[in-house]
Amino acid sequence: MLETNFLIEKAAKTHHLNLTEITSLLADSSCEEALCRAADTVRHDFVGDGVHLRGLIEFSNICRQDCMYCGLRRDNGNVERYRLTEDEIVRLAEKAKGYGYRTVVLQSGEDAHFTAERLAAIVRRIHAMDLAITLSVGERPREDYALWREAGADRYLLRIETTDAALYESLDPGMSYENRVRCLRDLGELGYEVGTGSLVGLPGQTAEMLARDILFFQDIDADMIGIGPLIPNGDTPLGTAAPGDFHLTRRMVALLRLLLPEANIPATTAMETMVPRGRELILASGANVVMPNVTEGDYRRKYALYPGKICVADTPADCRACMSGRIAAMGRFVAKDKGFRHHGHHGSQPHFKDTDTAESQ
Ligand code: 5AD
Ligand code: FES
């Protein structure tokens, strides 16, 4: 216990732990509350009490990949496929702006219909509305990423899922770990804010592998890190796998805050699918971002990565009101700026009121 408290204190002060130290904290459920308290303090000191809301638009569930865990995999014949039109996507972004979001996340399966030029046209229209744009459409050539960046995209989300190359390639058939890392490197070089993250509870994944994930995120200086538990989907080969452990995922989030103190860290939807009020618990354990869904109608249900997805019967207005109420009830507030990552203010100087600087980055 002494040793554990020492490690938590060291992480909170220096933001550095080695592989063995991270692994031991991940594996020790008795340290969870102390770890999360420390992460909440570091979160407050480095990124403040503002919670950034990003409006999530799930614009196509068509995917050319076949990931063993994901309901959108191409071999899943039980999902009704859909694709929104350019105008429909832009209209959802306009509505998101109307609800007060400053960022929209455009997410889809790897849908070849959206050529680089087609998606660039959408990005240009949304960029003109003074919204920050995050793309999350999978692996593409560097030229595509470059075109979208020129068109006005600010951020990109591409989870590494696991940094164990053999595990990655066994769960994402036909995909290469090397290409995934290439994508993340290209995105960083092109000036995107890069978001990545892992799935917790993949079959065969160990605490040491998760610790290596954290070191990888430090190494690439990730701007955003989204972590969620595996939720077995009956329409996939991992349908009968054990679900990811909520508490291990929570310790992972807390450690990420201690070791990447300036990063944007979302309380993910998957956490709340597993535990009611799970997002509040994660917001109090180091997280500072929520991505409420702004997809409308039946498309929410059809974007079925995993079963039990929350909010499928709710409207975008419901989710907006729900989240601001819950954030206020925690004594936090909805941030008004676009929520770019804070840079280089290590130490005691509070910088989270510095929204002008954040906006201009
Ligand atoms: N359970 C939890 N998360 C999943 N994802 C895909 N399938 C599942 C599942 N069954 C996550 C992946 C992907 C993100 C968009 O959704 O990590 O990167
Ligand atoms: Fe969708 Fe609460 S976030 S209803």
mmCIF file of C-alpha atoms and ligand atoms in Angstrom:
data_model
loop_
_atom_site.group_PDB
_atom_site.id
_atom_site.type_symbol
_atom_site.label_atom_id
_atom_site.label_comp_id
_atom_site.label_asym_id
_atom_site.label_seq_id
_atom_site.Cartn_x
_atom_site.Cartn_y
_atom_site.Cartn_z
ATOM 1 C CA MET A 1 0.000 0.000 0.000
ATOM 2 C CA LEU A 2 2.845 2.355 0.937
ATOM 3 C CA GLU A 3 4.535 1.517 -2.343
ATOM 4 C CA THR A 4 1.276 2.166 -4.226
ATOM 5 C CA ASN A 5 0.730 5.556 -2.600
ATOM 6 C CA PHE A 6 4.307 6.465 -3.393
ATOM 7 C CA LEU A 7 3.789 5.567 -7.069
ATOM 8 C CA ILE A 8 0.568 7.595 -7.307
ATOM 9 C CA GLU A 9 2.300 10.584 -5.741
ATOM 10 C CA LYS A 10 5.246 10.217 -8.087
ATOM 11 C CA ALA A 11 2.953 10.035 -11.121
ATOM 12 C CA ALA A 12 1.003 13.103 -9.994
ATOM 13 C CA LYS A 13 4.217 15.109 -9.482
ATOM 14 C CA THR A 14 6.521 13.953 -12.290
ATOM 15 C CA HIS A 15 4.064 12.513 -14.864
ATOM 16 C CA HIS A 16 6.499 9.698 -15.464
ATOM 17 C CA LEU A 17 6.362 6.040 -14.454
ATOM 18 C CA ASN A 18 8.126 3.088 -15.994
ATOM 19 C CA LEU A 19 6.496 0.013 -17.514
ATOM 20 C CA THR A 20 6.660 -2.034 -14.298
ATOM 21 C CA GLU A 21 5.227 0.803 -12.222
ATOM 22 C CA ILE A 22 2.310 1.446 -14.584
ATOM 23 C CA THR A 23 1.578 -2.274 -14.832
ATOM 24 C CA SER A 24 1.487 -2.652 -11.056
ATOM 25 C CA LEU A 25 -1.002 0.219 -10.620
ATOM 26 C CA LEU A 26 -3.218 -1.121 -13.405
ATOM 27 C CA ALA A 27 -3.229 -4.568 -11.848
ATOM 28 C CA ASP A 28 -3.998 -3.361 -8.302
ATOM 29 C CA SER A 29 -7.715 -2.738 -7.798
ATOM 30 C CA SER A 30 -7.165 -1.648 -4.167
ATOM 31 C CA CYS A 31 -5.498 1.592 -5.321
ATOM 32 C CA GLU A 32 -8.372 2.669 -7.574
ATOM 33 C CA GLU A 33 -9.975 5.329 -5.383
ATOM 34 C CA ALA A 34 -6.645 6.971 -4.469
ATOM 35 C CA LEU A 35 -5.567 6.860 -8.105
ATOM 36 C CA CYS A 36 -8.782 8.470 -9.319
ATOM 37 C CA ARG A 37 -8.644 11.172 -6.637
ATOM 38 C CA ALA A 38 -5.118 12.075 -7.720
ATOM 39 C CA ALA A 39 -6.206 12.102 -11.368
ATOM 40 C CA ASP A 40 -9.126 14.399 -10.536
ATOM 41 C CA THR A 41 -6.729 16.864 -8.887
ATOM 42 C CA VAL A 42 -4.301 16.798 -11.827
ATOM 43 C CA ARG A 43 -7.244 17.242 -14.200
ATOM 44 C CA HIS A 44 -8.340 20.307 -12.243
ATOM 45 C CA ASP A 45 -4.828 21.785 -12.153
ATOM 46 C CA PHE A 46 -3.957 21.216 -15.811
ATOM 47 C CA VAL A 47 -7.188 21.476 -17.822
ATOM 48 C CA GLY A 48 -9.597 23.054 -15.360
ATOM 49 C CA ASP A 49 -13.230 22.377 -14.516
ATOM 50 C CA GLY A 50 -14.592 22.974 -18.034
ATOM 51 C CA VAL A 51 -15.997 19.930 -19.808
ATOM 52 C CA HIS A 52 -15.733 20.040 -23.585
ATOM 53 C CA LEU A 53 -18.732 18.735 -25.477
ATOM 54 C CA ARG A 54 -18.218 17.441 -28.999
ATOM 55 C CA GLY A 55 -21.279 16.728 -31.124
ATOM 56 C CA LEU A 56 -20.931 13.271 -32.673
ATOM 57 C CA ILE A 57 -22.356 12.739 -36.176
ATOM 58 C CA GLU A 58 -22.401 9.063 -37.188
ATOM 59 C CA PHE A 59 -22.784 9.596 -40.910
ATOM 60 C CA SER A 60 -22.291 6.106 -42.401
ATOM 61 C CA ASN A 61 -22.149 2.615 -40.897
ATOM 62 C CA ILE A 62 -20.764 1.060 -44.077
ATOM 63 C CA CYS A 63 -17.308 -0.418 -43.509
ATOM 64 C CA ARG A 64 -14.796 -2.224 -45.673
ATOM 65 C CA GLN A 65 -12.928 -3.621 -42.649
ATOM 66 C CA ASP A 66 -13.787 -6.719 -40.664
ATOM 67 C CA CYS A 67 -12.655 -6.128 -37.067
ATOM 68 C CA MET A 68 -13.543 -9.097 -34.892
ATOM 69 C CA TYR A 69 -15.164 -6.993 -32.147
ATOM 70 C CA CYS A 70 -17.051 -4.386 -34.146
ATOM 71 C CA GLY A 71 -20.694 -4.566 -35.173
ATOM 72 C CA LEU A 72 -20.034 -2.503 -38.303
ATOM 73 C CA ARG A 73 -17.641 -5.180 -39.713
ATOM 74 C CA ARG A 74 -18.358 -5.924 -43.354
ATOM 75 C CA ASP A 75 -19.295 -9.568 -42.710
ATOM 76 C CA ASN A 76 -22.097 -8.619 -40.320
ATOM 77 C CA GLY A 77 -25.280 -9.117 -42.330
ATOM 78 C CA ASN A 78 -27.520 -8.262 -39.363
ATOM 79 C CA VAL A 79 -26.966 -4.529 -39.420
ATOM 80 C CA GLU A 80 -29.069 -2.255 -41.651
ATOM 81 C CA ARG A 81 -26.593 -0.131 -43.537
ATOM 82 C CA TYR A 82 -27.083 3.595 -44.110
ATOM 83 C CA ARG A 83 -25.173 6.547 -45.451
ATOM 84 C CA LEU A 84 -26.185 10.183 -45.001
ATOM 85 C CA THR A 85 -25.966 12.579 -47.928
ATOM 86 C CA GLU A 86 -23.656 15.587 -47.960
ATOM 87 C CA ASP A 87 -26.602 17.916 -47.298
ATOM 88 C CA GLU A 88 -27.874 15.762 -44.437
ATOM 89 C CA ILE A 89 -24.439 15.790 -42.788
ATOM 90 C CA VAL A 90 -24.106 19.564 -43.145
ATOM 91 C CA ARG A 91 -27.605 20.029 -41.743
ATOM 92 C CA LEU A 92 -26.749 17.953 -38.661
ATOM 93 C CA ALA A 93 -23.644 20.103 -38.171
ATOM 94 C CA GLU A 94 -25.792 23.245 -38.392
ATOM 95 C CA LYS A 95 -28.117 21.832 -35.759
ATOM 96 C CA ALA A 96 -25.149 20.892 -33.581
ATOM 97 C CA LYS A 97 -24.028 24.496 -33.758
ATOM 98 C CA GLY A 98 -27.540 25.557 -32.795
ATOM 99 C CA TYR A 99 -27.306 23.397 -29.654
ATOM 100 C CA GLY A 100 -24.144 25.271 -28.720
ATOM 101 C CA TYR A 101 -21.506 22.740 -29.716
ATOM 102 C CA ARG A 102 -18.203 24.260 -30.888
ATOM 103 C CA THR A 103 -16.876 21.004 -32.350
ATOM 104 C CA VAL A 104 -18.453 18.289 -34.462
ATOM 105 C CA VAL A 105 -16.984 14.825 -34.827
ATOM 106 C CA LEU A 106 -17.720 13.263 -38.203
ATOM 107 C CA GLN A 107 -17.476 9.515 -37.694
ATOM 108 C CA SER A 108 -18.172 6.590 -40.034
ATOM 109 C CA GLY A 109 -17.078 3.114 -40.960
ATOM 110 C CA GLU A 110 -14.394 2.922 -43.636
ATOM 111 C CA ASP A 111 -16.837 3.791 -46.403
ATOM 112 C CA ALA A 112 -15.198 4.104 -49.850
ATOM 113 C CA HIS A 113 -18.109 6.198 -51.125
ATOM 114 C CA PHE A 114 -16.599 9.128 -49.262
ATOM 115 C CA THR A 115 -13.646 9.796 -51.511
ATOM 116 C CA ALA A 116 -11.104 12.332 -50.350
ATOM 117 C CA GLU A 117 -12.753 15.005 -52.501
ATOM 118 C CA ARG A 118 -16.324 14.227 -51.360
ATOM 119 C CA LEU A 119 -15.394 14.427 -47.709
ATOM 120 C CA ALA A 120 -13.288 17.539 -48.328
ATOM 121 C CA ALA A 121 -16.374 19.273 -49.766
ATOM 122 C CA ILE A 122 -18.296 18.488 -46.570
ATOM 123 C CA VAL A 123 -15.406 19.662 -44.380
ATOM 124 C CA ARG A 124 -15.223 22.980 -46.288
ATOM 125 C CA ARG A 125 -18.925 23.677 -45.745
ATOM 126 C CA ILE A 126 -18.784 22.891 -42.038
ATOM 127 C CA HIS A 127 -15.510 24.787 -41.550
ATOM 128 C CA ALA A 128 -17.226 27.873 -42.983
ATOM 129 C CA MET A 129 -19.731 27.642 -40.096
ATOM 130 C CA ASP A 130 -16.971 28.347 -37.526
ATOM 131 C CA LEU A 131 -17.114 24.888 -36.016
ATOM 132 C CA ALA A 132 -14.008 22.880 -35.128
ATOM 133 C CA ILE A 133 -14.024 19.624 -37.071
ATOM 134 C CA THR A 134 -12.822 16.244 -35.896
ATOM 135 C CA LEU A 135 -12.735 13.447 -38.454
ATOM 136 C CA SER A 136 -12.901 9.759 -37.554
ATOM 137 C CA VAL A 137 -13.151 7.758 -40.754
ATOM 138 C CA GLY A 138 -10.326 5.257 -40.412
ATOM 139 C CA GLU A 139 -7.147 4.531 -42.322
ATOM 140 C CA ARG A 140 -6.449 6.550 -45.477
ATOM 141 C CA PRO A 141 -3.448 7.560 -47.534
ATOM 142 C CA ARG A 142 -1.523 10.594 -46.343
ATOM 143 C CA GLU A 143 -2.800 12.607 -49.364
ATOM 144 C CA ASP A 144 -6.400 12.238 -48.170
ATOM 145 C CA TYR A 145 -5.493 13.415 -44.681
ATOM 146 C CA ALA A 146 -3.590 16.347 -46.224
ATOM 147 C CA LEU A 147 -6.566 17.372 -48.382
ATOM 148 C CA TRP A 148 -8.975 17.309 -45.426
ATOM 149 C CA ARG A 149 -6.570 19.301 -43.288
ATOM 150 C CA GLU A 150 -6.380 21.970 -46.025
ATOM 151 C CA ALA A 151 -10.173 21.891 -46.227
ATOM 152 C CA GLY A 152 -10.334 22.859 -42.551
ATOM 153 C CA ALA A 153 -10.311 19.684 -40.445
ATOM 154 C CA ASP A 154 -8.677 20.287 -37.056
ATOM 155 C CA ARG A 155 -8.521 16.910 -35.370
ATOM 156 C CA TYR A 156 -8.568 13.215 -36.173
ATOM 157 C CA LEU A 157 -9.560 10.230 -34.061
ATOM 158 C CA LEU A 158 -8.024 6.858 -34.816
ATOM 159 C CA ARG A 159 -7.694 4.458 -31.937
ATOM 160 C CA ILE A 160 -4.662 2.195 -31.986
ATOM 161 C CA GLU A 161 -6.993 -0.284 -30.152
ATOM 162 C CA THR A 162 -3.926 -2.146 -28.775
ATOM 163 C CA THR A 163 -0.194 -1.572 -29.193
ATOM 164 C CA ASP A 164 0.465 -5.312 -29.140
ATOM 165 C CA ALA A 165 1.079 -5.777 -32.873
ATOM 166 C CA ALA A 166 0.291 -9.512 -32.885
ATOM 167 C CA LEU A 167 -2.962 -9.028 -30.949
ATOM 168 C CA TYR A 168 -3.892 -6.086 -33.177
ATOM 169 C CA GLU A 169 -3.398 -8.056 -36.352
ATOM 170 C CA SER A 170 -5.283 -11.091 -35.042
ATOM 171 C CA LEU A 171 -8.320 -8.946 -34.181
ATOM 172 C CA ASP A 172 -8.271 -6.701 -37.251
ATOM 173 C CA PRO A 173 -7.813 -9.203 -40.077
ATOM 174 C CA GLY A 174 -6.209 -7.774 -43.194
ATOM 175 C CA MET A 175 -5.017 -4.660 -41.367
ATOM 176 C CA SER A 176 -1.429 -3.982 -40.394
ATOM 177 C CA TYR A 177 -0.254 -2.467 -37.144
ATOM 178 C CA GLU A 178 2.476 -0.701 -39.060
ATOM 179 C CA ASN A 179 -0.012 1.101 -41.301
ATOM 180 C CA ARG A 180 -2.067 2.174 -38.299
ATOM 181 C CA VAL A 181 0.994 3.777 -36.710
ATOM 182 C CA ARG A 182 1.857 5.324 -40.093
ATOM 183 C CA CYS A 183 -1.581 6.969 -40.156
ATOM 184 C CA LEU A 184 -1.114 8.420 -36.653
ATOM 185 C CA ARG A 185 2.322 9.725 -37.572
ATOM 186 C CA ASP A 186 1.059 11.315 -40.819
ATOM 187 C CA LEU A 187 -1.832 12.970 -38.995
ATOM 188 C CA GLY A 188 0.520 14.498 -36.436
ATOM 189 C CA GLU A 189 2.911 15.742 -39.108
ATOM 190 C CA LEU A 190 0.043 17.337 -41.019
ATOM 191 C CA GLY A 191 -0.842 19.416 -37.973
ATOM 192 C CA TYR A 192 -3.946 17.612 -36.792
ATOM 193 C CA GLU A 193 -4.641 17.256 -33.121
ATOM 194 C CA VAL A 194 -4.373 13.498 -32.892
ATOM 195 C CA GLY A 195 -6.785 11.430 -30.847
ATOM 196 C CA THR A 196 -6.205 7.757 -30.275
ATOM 197 C CA GLY A 197 -6.933 5.194 -27.589
ATOM 198 C CA SER A 198 -7.450 1.557 -26.704
ATOM 199 C CA LEU A 199 -10.059 -1.055 -26.130
ATOM 200 C CA VAL A 200 -9.773 -2.594 -22.677
ATOM 201 C CA GLY A 201 -10.505 -6.304 -22.263
ATOM 202 C CA LEU A 202 -9.514 -7.681 -25.651
ATOM 203 C CA PRO A 203 -9.012 -11.453 -25.384
ATOM 204 C CA GLY A 204 -5.373 -12.124 -24.494
ATOM 205 C CA GLN A 205 -4.661 -8.501 -23.531
ATOM 206 C CA THR A 206 -2.589 -8.127 -20.338
ATOM 207 C CA ALA A 207 -2.056 -5.263 -17.884
ATOM 208 C CA GLU A 208 1.449 -4.944 -19.267
ATOM 209 C CA MET A 209 0.081 -4.442 -22.787
ATOM 210 C CA LEU A 210 -2.178 -1.682 -21.485
ATOM 211 C CA ALA A 211 0.814 -0.106 -19.743
ATOM 212 C CA ARG A 212 2.652 -0.183 -23.073
ATOM 213 C CA ASP A 213 -0.355 1.561 -24.653
ATOM 214 C CA ILE A 214 0.078 4.423 -22.164
ATOM 215 C CA LEU A 215 3.810 4.688 -22.943
ATOM 216 C CA PHE A 216 2.932 4.748 -26.652
ATOM 217 C CA PHE A 217 0.473 7.619 -26.125
ATOM 218 C CA GLN A 218 3.200 9.524 -24.273
ATOM 219 C CA ASP A 219 5.684 8.725 -27.009
ATOM 220 C CA ILE A 220 3.491 10.079 -29.826
ATOM 221 C CA ASP A 221 2.345 12.953 -27.563
ATOM 222 C CA ALA A 222 -1.330 12.165 -28.199
ATOM 223 C CA ASP A 223 -3.642 15.166 -27.884
ATOM 224 C CA MET A 224 -6.703 13.112 -27.034
ATOM 225 C CA ILE A 225 -7.081 9.581 -25.688
ATOM 226 C CA GLY A 226 -10.373 7.691 -25.684
ATOM 227 C CA ILE A 227 -10.546 4.482 -23.673
ATOM 228 C CA GLY A 228 -13.468 2.093 -23.500
ATOM 229 C CA PRO A 229 -14.184 -1.452 -22.359
ATOM 230 C CA LEU A 230 -14.885 -4.176 -24.913
ATOM 231 C CA ILE A 231 -18.621 -4.811 -25.058
ATOM 232 C CA PRO A 232 -19.100 -8.166 -26.779
ATOM 233 C CA ASN A 233 -21.342 -7.885 -29.819
ATOM 234 C CA GLY A 234 -23.331 -11.049 -30.593
ATOM 235 C CA ASP A 235 -23.145 -10.331 -34.311
ATOM 236 C CA THR A 236 -19.335 -10.600 -34.282
ATOM 237 C CA PRO A 237 -16.740 -13.361 -33.715
ATOM 238 C CA LEU A 238 -16.079 -11.909 -30.240
ATOM 239 C CA GLY A 239 -19.756 -12.220 -29.319
ATOM 240 C CA THR A 240 -19.124 -14.657 -26.471
ATOM 241 C CA ALA A 241 -15.928 -13.025 -25.176
ATOM 242 C CA ALA A 242 -15.872 -11.665 -21.622
ATOM 243 C CA PRO A 243 -16.697 -7.953 -21.417
ATOM 244 C CA GLY A 244 -13.916 -5.508 -20.552
ATOM 245 C CA ASP A 245 -13.564 -4.648 -16.879
ATOM 246 C CA PHE A 246 -15.092 -1.272 -16.012
ATOM 247 C CA HIS A 247 -12.762 -0.705 -13.083
ATOM 248 C CA LEU A 248 -9.616 -1.590 -15.007
ATOM 249 C CA THR A 249 -10.776 0.874 -17.675
ATOM 250 C CA ARG A 250 -11.300 3.509 -14.993
ATOM 251 C CA ARG A 251 -7.775 2.979 -13.622
ATOM 252 C CA MET A 252 -6.481 3.273 -17.169
ATOM 253 C CA VAL A 253 -8.222 6.664 -17.586
ATOM 254 C CA ALA A 254 -6.873 7.900 -14.242
ATOM 255 C CA LEU A 255 -3.313 6.837 -15.092
ATOM 256 C CA LEU A 256 -3.593 8.546 -18.465
ATOM 257 C CA ARG A 257 -4.491 11.805 -16.756
ATOM 258 C CA LEU A 258 -1.534 11.488 -14.388
ATOM 259 C CA LEU A 259 0.910 10.661 -17.171
ATOM 260 C CA LEU A 260 -0.450 12.918 -19.953
ATOM 261 C CA PRO A 261 -1.749 15.771 -17.781
ATOM 262 C CA GLU A 262 -2.669 18.140 -20.632
ATOM 263 C CA ALA A 263 -4.457 15.651 -22.870
ATOM 264 C CA ASN A 264 -8.135 15.778 -23.651
ATOM 265 C CA ILE A 265 -9.673 12.604 -22.271
ATOM 266 C CA PRO A 266 -13.299 11.718 -22.963
ATOM 267 C CA ALA A 267 -15.693 9.883 -20.694
ATOM 268 C CA THR A 268 -16.752 7.430 -23.388
ATOM 269 C CA THR A 269 -20.228 6.209 -24.222
ATOM 270 C CA ALA A 270 -19.124 2.590 -23.723
ATOM 271 C CA MET A 271 -18.400 3.337 -20.039
ATOM 272 C CA GLU A 272 -21.988 4.395 -19.513
ATOM 273 C CA THR A 273 -23.295 1.397 -21.431
ATOM 274 C CA MET A 274 -21.634 -0.760 -18.753
ATOM 275 C CA VAL A 275 -22.463 1.286 -15.654
ATOM 276 C CA PRO A 276 -25.320 3.788 -15.223
ATOM 277 C CA ARG A 277 -23.843 7.266 -14.646
ATOM 278 C CA GLY A 278 -20.537 5.804 -15.828
ATOM 279 C CA ARG A 279 -19.621 9.015 -17.610
ATOM 280 C CA GLU A 280 -19.907 11.075 -14.407
ATOM 281 C CA LEU A 281 -17.704 8.584 -12.609
ATOM 282 C CA ILE A 282 -15.093 8.867 -15.360
ATOM 283 C CA LEU A 283 -15.369 12.690 -15.469
ATOM 284 C CA ALA A 284 -14.506 12.556 -11.756
ATOM 285 C CA SER A 285 -11.559 10.222 -12.434
ATOM 286 C CA GLY A 286 -9.527 12.368 -14.826
ATOM 287 C CA ALA A 287 -11.703 12.879 -17.921
ATOM 288 C CA ASN A 288 -12.678 16.307 -19.310
ATOM 289 C CA VAL A 289 -14.570 15.617 -22.567
ATOM 290 C CA VAL A 290 -17.965 14.134 -23.490
ATOM 291 C CA MET A 291 -19.135 13.372 -27.020
ATOM 292 C CA PRO A 292 -22.932 13.520 -27.020
ATOM 293 C CA ASN A 293 -24.621 12.060 -30.057
ATOM 294 C CA VAL A 294 -26.173 14.476 -32.546
ATOM 295 C CA THR A 295 -27.182 11.753 -35.022
ATOM 296 C CA GLU A 296 -30.945 11.671 -35.480
ATOM 297 C CA GLY A 297 -33.717 9.087 -35.518
ATOM 298 C CA ASP A 298 -33.120 5.468 -36.380
ATOM 299 C CA TYR A 299 -29.532 6.029 -37.477
ATOM 300 C CA ARG A 300 -28.428 6.065 -33.831
ATOM 301 C CA ARG A 301 -29.627 2.506 -33.358
ATOM 302 C CA LYS A 302 -28.174 1.371 -36.655
ATOM 303 C CA TYR A 303 -24.719 2.684 -35.770
ATOM 304 C CA ALA A 304 -24.345 -0.412 -33.627
ATOM 305 C CA LEU A 305 -20.696 -0.888 -32.689
ATOM 306 C CA TYR A 306 -21.805 -2.862 -29.637
ATOM 307 C CA PRO A 307 -25.154 -3.761 -28.005
ATOM 308 C CA GLY A 308 -26.870 -1.711 -25.306
ATOM 309 C CA LYS A 309 -25.734 1.632 -26.707
ATOM 310 C CA ILE A 310 -27.167 4.480 -24.635
ATOM 311 C CA CYS A 311 -29.435 7.280 -25.890
ATOM 312 C CA VAL A 312 -30.712 5.410 -28.977
ATOM 313 C CA ALA A 313 -34.247 6.647 -28.279
ATOM 314 C CA ASP A 314 -33.173 10.189 -27.390
ATOM 315 C CA THR A 315 -32.954 13.260 -29.596
ATOM 316 C CA PRO A 316 -29.882 15.488 -29.957
ATOM 317 C CA ALA A 317 -31.680 18.107 -27.855
ATOM 318 C CA ASP A 318 -32.274 15.521 -25.091
ATOM 319 C CA CYS A 319 -28.587 14.618 -24.951
ATOM 320 C CA ARG A 320 -27.479 18.237 -24.944
ATOM 321 C CA ALA A 321 -29.791 19.145 -22.066
ATOM 322 C CA CYS A 322 -29.045 15.929 -20.193
ATOM 323 C CA MET A 323 -25.283 16.387 -20.316
ATOM 324 C CA SER A 324 -25.251 20.054 -19.355
ATOM 325 C CA GLY A 325 -27.478 19.272 -16.373
ATOM 326 C CA ARG A 326 -25.287 16.440 -15.242
ATOM 327 C CA ILE A 327 -22.074 18.438 -15.673
ATOM 328 C CA ALA A 328 -23.497 21.336 -13.659
ATOM 329 C CA ALA A 329 -24.639 18.930 -10.934
ATOM 330 C CA MET A 330 -21.006 17.821 -10.569
ATOM 331 C CA GLY A 331 -19.891 21.404 -9.945
ATOM 332 C CA ARG A 332 -18.236 21.547 -13.362
ATOM 333 C CA PHE A 333 -19.254 23.636 -16.382
ATOM 334 C CA VAL A 334 -19.607 23.253 -20.140
ATOM 335 C CA ALA A 335 -16.542 24.894 -21.722
ATOM 336 C CA LYS A 336 -17.341 27.679 -24.168
ATOM 337 C CA ASP A 337 -14.209 27.559 -26.311
ATOM 338 C CA LYS A 338 -13.439 25.050 -29.051
ATOM 339 C CA GLY A 339 -11.435 22.917 -26.671
ATOM 340 C CA PHE A 340 -8.067 22.618 -28.322
ATOM 341 C CA ARG A 341 -5.461 20.899 -26.271
ATOM 342 C CA HIS A 342 -3.507 22.984 -23.785
ATOM 343 C CA HIS A 343 0.232 23.171 -24.413
ATOM 344 C CA GLY A 344 3.307 23.749 -22.347
ATOM 345 C CA HIS A 345 1.924 25.166 -19.148
ATOM 346 C CA HIS A 346 3.310 22.475 -16.879
ATOM 347 C CA GLY A 347 3.335 23.332 -13.219
ATOM 348 C CA SER A 348 1.275 25.396 -10.882
ATOM 349 C CA GLN A 349 0.196 28.233 -13.191
ATOM 350 C CA PRO A 350 -3.510 27.729 -13.895
ATOM 351 C CA HIS A 351 -4.039 28.303 -17.592
ATOM 352 C CA PHE A 352 -7.537 27.041 -18.175
ATOM 353 C CA LYS A 353 -9.076 30.490 -18.301
ATOM 354 C CA ASP A 354 -6.772 31.261 -21.167
ATOM 355 C CA THR A 355 -9.385 30.556 -23.818
ATOM 356 C CA ASP A 356 -8.092 33.138 -26.291
ATOM 357 C CA THR A 357 -4.765 31.366 -26.568
ATOM 358 C CA ALA A 358 -6.494 28.017 -26.809
ATOM 359 C CA GLU A 359 -8.692 29.309 -29.621
ATOM 360 C CA SER A 360 -5.807 30.598 -31.678
ATOM 361 C CA GLN A 361 -3.798 27.375 -31.596
HETATM 362 N N1 5AD B 1 -17.070 -2.695 -27.752
HETATM 363 C C1 5AD B 1 -16.521 -1.517 -27.380
HETATM 364 N N2 5AD B 1 -15.968 -0.641 -28.250
HETATM 365 C C2 5AD B 1 -15.975 -0.975 -29.557
HETATM 366 N N3 5AD B 1 -15.493 -0.342 -30.636
HETATM 367 C C3 5AD B 1 -15.764 -1.084 -31.734
HETATM 368 N N4 5AD B 1 -16.411 -2.208 -31.370
HETATM 369 C C4 5AD B 1 -16.553 -2.176 -30.024
HETATM 370 C C5 5AD B 1 -17.113 -3.065 -29.054
HETATM 371 N N5 5AD B 1 -17.672 -4.230 -29.393
HETATM 372 C C6 5AD B 1 -14.730 0.905 -30.563
HETATM 373 C C7 5AD B 1 -13.357 0.787 -31.240
HETATM 374 C C8 5AD B 1 -13.382 1.864 -32.301
HETATM 375 C C9 5AD B 1 -14.435 2.819 -31.782
HETATM 376 C C10 5AD B 1 -15.065 3.692 -32.801
HETATM 377 O O1 5AD B 1 -15.408 1.938 -31.226
HETATM 378 O O2 5AD B 1 -12.340 1.062 -30.290
HETATM 379 O O3 5AD B 1 -12.141 2.499 -32.493
HETATM 380 FE FE1 FES B 2 -28.178 11.256 -24.264
HETATM 381 FE FE2 FES B 2 -28.232 11.744 -21.518
HETATM 382 S S1 FES B 2 -26.614 11.988 -22.949
HETATM 383 S S2 FES B 2 -29.914 11.341 -22.912
#
